[in-house]
mmCIF file of C-alpha atoms and ligand atoms in Angstrom:
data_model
loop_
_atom_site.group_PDB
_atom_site.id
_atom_site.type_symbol
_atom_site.label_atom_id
_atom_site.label_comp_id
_atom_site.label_asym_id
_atom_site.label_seq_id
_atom_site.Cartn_x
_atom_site.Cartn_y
_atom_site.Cartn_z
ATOM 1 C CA UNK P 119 5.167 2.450 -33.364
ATOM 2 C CA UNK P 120 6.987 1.745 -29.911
ATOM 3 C CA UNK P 121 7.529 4.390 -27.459
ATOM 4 C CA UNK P 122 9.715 4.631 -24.523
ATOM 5 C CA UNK P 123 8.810 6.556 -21.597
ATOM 6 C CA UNK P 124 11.147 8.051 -18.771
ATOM 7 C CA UNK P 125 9.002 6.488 -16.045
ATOM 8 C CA UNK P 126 10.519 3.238 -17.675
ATOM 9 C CA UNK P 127 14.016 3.569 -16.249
ATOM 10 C CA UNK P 128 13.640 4.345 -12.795
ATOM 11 C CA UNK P 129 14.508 1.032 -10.876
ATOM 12 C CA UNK P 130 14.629 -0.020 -7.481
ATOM 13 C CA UNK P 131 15.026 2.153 -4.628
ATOM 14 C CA UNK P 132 14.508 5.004 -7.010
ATOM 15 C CA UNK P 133 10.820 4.091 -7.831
ATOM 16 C CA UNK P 134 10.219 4.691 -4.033
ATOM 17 C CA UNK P 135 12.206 7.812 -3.622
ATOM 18 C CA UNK P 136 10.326 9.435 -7.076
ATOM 19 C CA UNK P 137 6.906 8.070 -5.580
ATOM 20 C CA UNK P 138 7.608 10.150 -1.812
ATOM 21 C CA UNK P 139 8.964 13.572 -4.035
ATOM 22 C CA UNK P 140 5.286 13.303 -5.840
ATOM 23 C CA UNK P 141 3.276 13.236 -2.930
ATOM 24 C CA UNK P 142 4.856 16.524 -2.114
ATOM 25 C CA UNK P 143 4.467 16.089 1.632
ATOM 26 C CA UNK P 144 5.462 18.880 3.524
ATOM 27 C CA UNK P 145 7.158 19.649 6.958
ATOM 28 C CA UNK P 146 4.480 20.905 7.942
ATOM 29 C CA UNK P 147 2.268 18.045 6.849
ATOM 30 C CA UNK P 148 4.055 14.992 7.917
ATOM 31 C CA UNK P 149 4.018 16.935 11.727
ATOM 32 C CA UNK P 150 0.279 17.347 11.281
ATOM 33 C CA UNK P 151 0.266 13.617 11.098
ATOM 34 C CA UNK P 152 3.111 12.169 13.441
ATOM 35 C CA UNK P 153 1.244 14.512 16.264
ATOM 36 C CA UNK P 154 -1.765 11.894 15.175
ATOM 37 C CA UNK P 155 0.035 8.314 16.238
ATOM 38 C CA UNK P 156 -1.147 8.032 19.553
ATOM 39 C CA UNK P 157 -5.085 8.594 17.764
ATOM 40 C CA UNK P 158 -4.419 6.148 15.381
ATOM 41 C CA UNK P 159 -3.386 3.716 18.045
ATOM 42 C CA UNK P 160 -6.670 4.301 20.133
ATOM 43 C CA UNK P 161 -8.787 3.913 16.460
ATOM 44 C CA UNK P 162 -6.689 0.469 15.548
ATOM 45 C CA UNK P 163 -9.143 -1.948 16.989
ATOM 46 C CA UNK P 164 -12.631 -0.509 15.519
ATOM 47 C CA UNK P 165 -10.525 -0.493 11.997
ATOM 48 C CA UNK P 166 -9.188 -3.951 12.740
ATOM 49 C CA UNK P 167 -12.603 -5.542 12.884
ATOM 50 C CA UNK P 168 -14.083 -3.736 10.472
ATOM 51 C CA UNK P 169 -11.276 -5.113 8.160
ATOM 52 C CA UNK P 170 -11.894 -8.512 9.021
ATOM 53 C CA UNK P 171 -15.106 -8.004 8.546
ATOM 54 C CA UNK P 172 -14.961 -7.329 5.234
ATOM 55 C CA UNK P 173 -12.254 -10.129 4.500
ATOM 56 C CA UNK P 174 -14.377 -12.850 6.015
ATOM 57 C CA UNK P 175 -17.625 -12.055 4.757
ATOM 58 C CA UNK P 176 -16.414 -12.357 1.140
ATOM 59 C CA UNK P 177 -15.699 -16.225 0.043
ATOM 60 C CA UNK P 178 -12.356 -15.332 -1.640
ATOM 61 C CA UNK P 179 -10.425 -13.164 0.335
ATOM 62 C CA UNK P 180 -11.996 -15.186 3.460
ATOM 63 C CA UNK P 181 -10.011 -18.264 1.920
ATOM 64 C CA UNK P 182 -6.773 -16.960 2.212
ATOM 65 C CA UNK P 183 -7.314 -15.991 6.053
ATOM 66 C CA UNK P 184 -8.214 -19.767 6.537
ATOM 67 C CA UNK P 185 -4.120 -20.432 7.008
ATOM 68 C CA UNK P 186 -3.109 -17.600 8.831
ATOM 69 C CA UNK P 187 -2.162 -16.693 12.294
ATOM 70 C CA UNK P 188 -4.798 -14.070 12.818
ATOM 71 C CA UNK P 189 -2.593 -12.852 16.042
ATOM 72 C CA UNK P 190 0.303 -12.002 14.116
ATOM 73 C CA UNK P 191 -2.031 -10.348 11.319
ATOM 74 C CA UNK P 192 -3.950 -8.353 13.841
ATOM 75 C CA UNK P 193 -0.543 -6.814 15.132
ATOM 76 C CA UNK P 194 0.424 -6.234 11.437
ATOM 77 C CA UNK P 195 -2.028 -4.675 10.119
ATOM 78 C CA UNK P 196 -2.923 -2.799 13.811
ATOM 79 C CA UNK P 197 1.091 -1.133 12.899
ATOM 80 C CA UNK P 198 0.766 -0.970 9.281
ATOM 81 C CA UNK P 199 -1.996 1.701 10.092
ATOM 82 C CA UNK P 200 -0.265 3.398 13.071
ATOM 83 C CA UNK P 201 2.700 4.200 11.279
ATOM 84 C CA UNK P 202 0.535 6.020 8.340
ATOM 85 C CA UNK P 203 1.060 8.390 11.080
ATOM 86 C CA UNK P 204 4.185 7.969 11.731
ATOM 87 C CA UNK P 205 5.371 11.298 10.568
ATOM 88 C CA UNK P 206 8.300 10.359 8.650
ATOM 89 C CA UNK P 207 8.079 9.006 5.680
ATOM 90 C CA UNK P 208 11.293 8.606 3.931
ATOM 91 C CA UNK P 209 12.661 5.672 1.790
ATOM 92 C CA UNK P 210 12.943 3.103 4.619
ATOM 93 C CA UNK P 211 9.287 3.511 5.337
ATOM 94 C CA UNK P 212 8.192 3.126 1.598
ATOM 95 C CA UNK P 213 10.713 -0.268 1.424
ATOM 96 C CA UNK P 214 9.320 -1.504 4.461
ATOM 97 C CA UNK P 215 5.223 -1.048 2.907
ATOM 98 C CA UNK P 216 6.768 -2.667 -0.582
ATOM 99 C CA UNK P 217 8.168 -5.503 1.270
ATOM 100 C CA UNK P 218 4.231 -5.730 3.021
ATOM 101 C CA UNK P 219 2.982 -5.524 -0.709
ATOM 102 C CA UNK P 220 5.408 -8.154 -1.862
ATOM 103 C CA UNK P 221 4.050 -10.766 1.104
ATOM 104 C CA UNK P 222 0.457 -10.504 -0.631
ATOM 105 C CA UNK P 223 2.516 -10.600 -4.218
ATOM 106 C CA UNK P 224 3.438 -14.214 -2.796
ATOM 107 C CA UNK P 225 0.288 -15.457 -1.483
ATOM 108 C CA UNK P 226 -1.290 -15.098 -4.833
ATOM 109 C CA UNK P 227 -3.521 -12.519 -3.669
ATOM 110 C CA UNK P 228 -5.178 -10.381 -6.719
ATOM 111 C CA UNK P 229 -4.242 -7.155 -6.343
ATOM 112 C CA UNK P 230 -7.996 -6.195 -6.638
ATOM 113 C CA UNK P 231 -8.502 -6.594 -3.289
ATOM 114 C CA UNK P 232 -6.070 -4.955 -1.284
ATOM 115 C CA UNK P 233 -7.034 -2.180 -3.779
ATOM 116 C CA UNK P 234 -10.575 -2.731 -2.436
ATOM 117 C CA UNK P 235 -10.022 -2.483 0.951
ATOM 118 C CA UNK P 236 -8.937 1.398 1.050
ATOM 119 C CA UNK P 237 -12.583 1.784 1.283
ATOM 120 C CA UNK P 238 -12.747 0.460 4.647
ATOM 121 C CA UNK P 239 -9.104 2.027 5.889
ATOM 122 C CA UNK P 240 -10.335 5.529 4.678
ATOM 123 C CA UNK P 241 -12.817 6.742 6.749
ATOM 124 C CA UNK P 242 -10.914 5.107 10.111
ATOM 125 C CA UNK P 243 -7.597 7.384 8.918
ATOM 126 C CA UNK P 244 -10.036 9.862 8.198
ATOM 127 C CA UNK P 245 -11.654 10.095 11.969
ATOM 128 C CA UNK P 246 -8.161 10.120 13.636
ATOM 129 C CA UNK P 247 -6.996 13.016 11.179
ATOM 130 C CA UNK P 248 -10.550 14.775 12.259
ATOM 131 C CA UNK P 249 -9.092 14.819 16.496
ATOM 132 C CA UNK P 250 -6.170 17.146 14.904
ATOM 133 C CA UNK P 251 -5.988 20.806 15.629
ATOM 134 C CA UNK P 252 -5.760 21.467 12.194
ATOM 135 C CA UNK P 253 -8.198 18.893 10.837
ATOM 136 C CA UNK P 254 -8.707 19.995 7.366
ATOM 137 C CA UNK P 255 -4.954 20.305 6.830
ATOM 138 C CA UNK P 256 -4.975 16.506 8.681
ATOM 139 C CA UNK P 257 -6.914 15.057 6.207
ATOM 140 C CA UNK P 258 -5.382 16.431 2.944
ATOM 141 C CA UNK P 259 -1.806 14.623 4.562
ATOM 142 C CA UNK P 260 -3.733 11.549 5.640
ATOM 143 C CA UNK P 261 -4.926 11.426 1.999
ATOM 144 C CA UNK P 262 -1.500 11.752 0.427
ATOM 145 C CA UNK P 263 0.096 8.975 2.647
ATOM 146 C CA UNK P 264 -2.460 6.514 2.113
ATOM 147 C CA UNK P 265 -1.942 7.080 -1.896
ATOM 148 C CA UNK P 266 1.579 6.850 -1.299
ATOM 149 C CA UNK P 267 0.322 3.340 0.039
ATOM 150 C CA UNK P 268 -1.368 2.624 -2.939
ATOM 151 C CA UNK P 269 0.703 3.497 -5.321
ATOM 152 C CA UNK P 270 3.534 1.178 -3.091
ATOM 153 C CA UNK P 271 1.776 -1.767 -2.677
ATOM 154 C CA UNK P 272 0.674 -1.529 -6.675
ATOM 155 C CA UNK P 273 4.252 -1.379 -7.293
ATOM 156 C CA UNK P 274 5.142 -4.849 -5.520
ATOM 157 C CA UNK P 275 3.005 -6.027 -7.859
ATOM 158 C CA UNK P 276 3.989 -4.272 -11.089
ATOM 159 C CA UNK P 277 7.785 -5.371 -10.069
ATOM 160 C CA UNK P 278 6.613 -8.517 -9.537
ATOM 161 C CA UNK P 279 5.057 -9.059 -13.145
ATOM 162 C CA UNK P 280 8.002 -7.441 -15.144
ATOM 163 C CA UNK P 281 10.626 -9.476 -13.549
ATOM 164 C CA UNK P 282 8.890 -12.124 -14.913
ATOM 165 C CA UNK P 283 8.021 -11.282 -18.405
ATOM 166 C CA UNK P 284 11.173 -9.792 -18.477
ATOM 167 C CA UNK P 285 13.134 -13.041 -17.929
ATOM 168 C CA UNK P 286 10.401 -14.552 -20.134
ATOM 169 C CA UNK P 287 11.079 -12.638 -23.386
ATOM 170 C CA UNK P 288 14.691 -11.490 -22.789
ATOM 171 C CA UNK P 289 14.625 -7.819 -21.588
ATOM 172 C CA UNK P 290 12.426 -5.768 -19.389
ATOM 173 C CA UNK P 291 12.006 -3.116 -22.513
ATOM 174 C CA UNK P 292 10.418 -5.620 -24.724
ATOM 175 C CA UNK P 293 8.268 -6.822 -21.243
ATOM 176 C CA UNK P 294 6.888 -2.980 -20.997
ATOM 177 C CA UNK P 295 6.497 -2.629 -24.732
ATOM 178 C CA UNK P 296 4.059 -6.330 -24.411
ATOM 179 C CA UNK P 297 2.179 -5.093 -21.404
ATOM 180 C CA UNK P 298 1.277 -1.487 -23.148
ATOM 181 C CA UNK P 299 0.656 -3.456 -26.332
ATOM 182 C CA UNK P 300 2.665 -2.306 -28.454
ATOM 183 C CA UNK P 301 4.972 -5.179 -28.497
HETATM 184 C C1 HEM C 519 -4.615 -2.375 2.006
HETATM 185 C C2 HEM C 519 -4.957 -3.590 2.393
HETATM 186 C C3 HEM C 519 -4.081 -4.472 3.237
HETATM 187 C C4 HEM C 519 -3.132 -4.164 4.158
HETATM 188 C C5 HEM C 519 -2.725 -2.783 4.628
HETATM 189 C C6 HEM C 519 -2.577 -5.405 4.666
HETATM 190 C C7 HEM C 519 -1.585 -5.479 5.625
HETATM 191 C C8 HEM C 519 -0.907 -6.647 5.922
HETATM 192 C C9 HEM C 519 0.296 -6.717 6.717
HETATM 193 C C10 HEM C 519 0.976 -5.529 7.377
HETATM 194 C C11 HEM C 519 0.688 -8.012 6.752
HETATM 195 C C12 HEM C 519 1.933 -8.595 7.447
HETATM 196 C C13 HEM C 519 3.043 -8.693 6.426
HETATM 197 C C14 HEM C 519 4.300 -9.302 6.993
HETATM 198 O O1 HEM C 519 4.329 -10.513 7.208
HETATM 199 O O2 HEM C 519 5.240 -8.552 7.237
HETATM 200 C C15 HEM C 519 -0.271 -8.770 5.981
HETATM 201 C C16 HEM C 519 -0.234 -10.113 5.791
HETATM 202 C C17 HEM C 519 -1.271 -10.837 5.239
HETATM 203 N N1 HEM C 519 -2.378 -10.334 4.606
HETATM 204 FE FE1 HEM C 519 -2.775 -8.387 4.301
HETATM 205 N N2 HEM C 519 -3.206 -6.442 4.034
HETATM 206 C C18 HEM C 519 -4.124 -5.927 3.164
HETATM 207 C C19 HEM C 519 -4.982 -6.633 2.374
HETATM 208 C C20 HEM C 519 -5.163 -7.995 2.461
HETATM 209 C C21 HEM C 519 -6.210 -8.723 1.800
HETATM 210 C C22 HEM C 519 -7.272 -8.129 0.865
HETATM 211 C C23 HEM C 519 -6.049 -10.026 2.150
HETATM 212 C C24 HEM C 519 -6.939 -11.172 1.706
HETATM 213 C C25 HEM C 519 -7.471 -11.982 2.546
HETATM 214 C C26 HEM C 519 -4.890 -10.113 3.019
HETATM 215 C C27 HEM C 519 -4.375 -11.274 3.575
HETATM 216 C C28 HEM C 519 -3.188 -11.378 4.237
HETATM 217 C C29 HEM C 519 -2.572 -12.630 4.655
HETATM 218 C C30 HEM C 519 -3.144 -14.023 4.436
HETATM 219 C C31 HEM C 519 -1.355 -12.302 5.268
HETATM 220 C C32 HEM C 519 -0.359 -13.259 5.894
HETATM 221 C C33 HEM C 519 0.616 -13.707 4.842
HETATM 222 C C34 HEM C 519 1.626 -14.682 5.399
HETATM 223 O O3 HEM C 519 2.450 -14.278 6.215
HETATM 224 O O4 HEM C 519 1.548 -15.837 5.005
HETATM 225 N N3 HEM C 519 -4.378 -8.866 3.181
HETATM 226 N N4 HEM C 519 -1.221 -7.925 5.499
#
């Protein structure tokens, strides 16, 4: 027996706008952690060697580093991180982390290992949400950003991977019903 699901037709731009109304973020929140920026800016380069740290010291993520301008990815990732505390978070900012999960999407990076990695982001977003007045509150917001990251860069994937099944077997409905295995 097939079964469709709501979730299935939300598309596009709308994906990013449902994902930002289920983190639930409020005013109050997202000021707690745009008061944080200048924090995250002074805690950029202890997380930017510990990342590379733990790219390079693993054979297959340190292969795809072997190509790339490590400049340009310091000052990527180094903003990437800063704007989790950015304090606005509307649609723009979820299209322009989709477009960062896409990039990875297209150097045939498993997904696994950005996945991975929030282990190391965590407890640097963690330490800049503990300098906040309101640190408890800090971290709770920190939390729900960095899922909203998640849950983006995931979805470059997932887009990814329908499109193409999809186009494969005629129709994204028949794509969803393969991948849940019911098809
Ligand atoms: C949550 C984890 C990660 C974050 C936040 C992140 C962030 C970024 C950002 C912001 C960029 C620049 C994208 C652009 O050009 O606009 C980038 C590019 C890149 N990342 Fe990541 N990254 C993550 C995980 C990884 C992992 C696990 C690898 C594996 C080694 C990796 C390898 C690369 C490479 C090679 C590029 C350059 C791609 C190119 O321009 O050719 N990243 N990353």
């Amino acid at each position: 027996m097939s079964t469709d699901h709501a979730s299935w037709h939300i598309k596009g731009d709308s994906i990013l706008t449902e994902l930002i109304a289920m983190m639930d973020l409020s005013a109050e929140e997202t000021a707690t952690l745009g008061a944080l920026q200048g924090a995250a800016r002074v805690h950029a380069p202890a997380l930017l060697d510990a990342f590379y740290q733990r790219l390079l010291s693993h054979s297959n993520t340190a292969e795809y580093l072997q190509q790339a301008s490590m400049d340009r990815l310091h000052t990527a990732v180094a903003n990437w991180f800063t704007d989790l505390f950015s304090g606005n978070y509307n649609e723009q900012y979820a299209k322009k982390r989709l477009i960062i999960g896409d990039v990875h999407v297209r150097i045939g990076l498993p997904v696994r290992y950005p996945l991975a990695m929030i282990d190391v982001i965590m407890p640097f977003g963690e330490q800049v949400a503990k300098t906040s007045a309101t640190p408890d509150a800090a971290i709770k917001a920190f939390h729900k950003v960095l899922s909203l990251d998640i849950a983006i860069f995931n979805q470059a994937y997932e887009d990814n991977q329908l499109k193409h099944l999809a186009e494969l077997v005629g129709g994204e409905r028949l794509a969803r019903l393969l991948l849940s295995g019911q098809g």
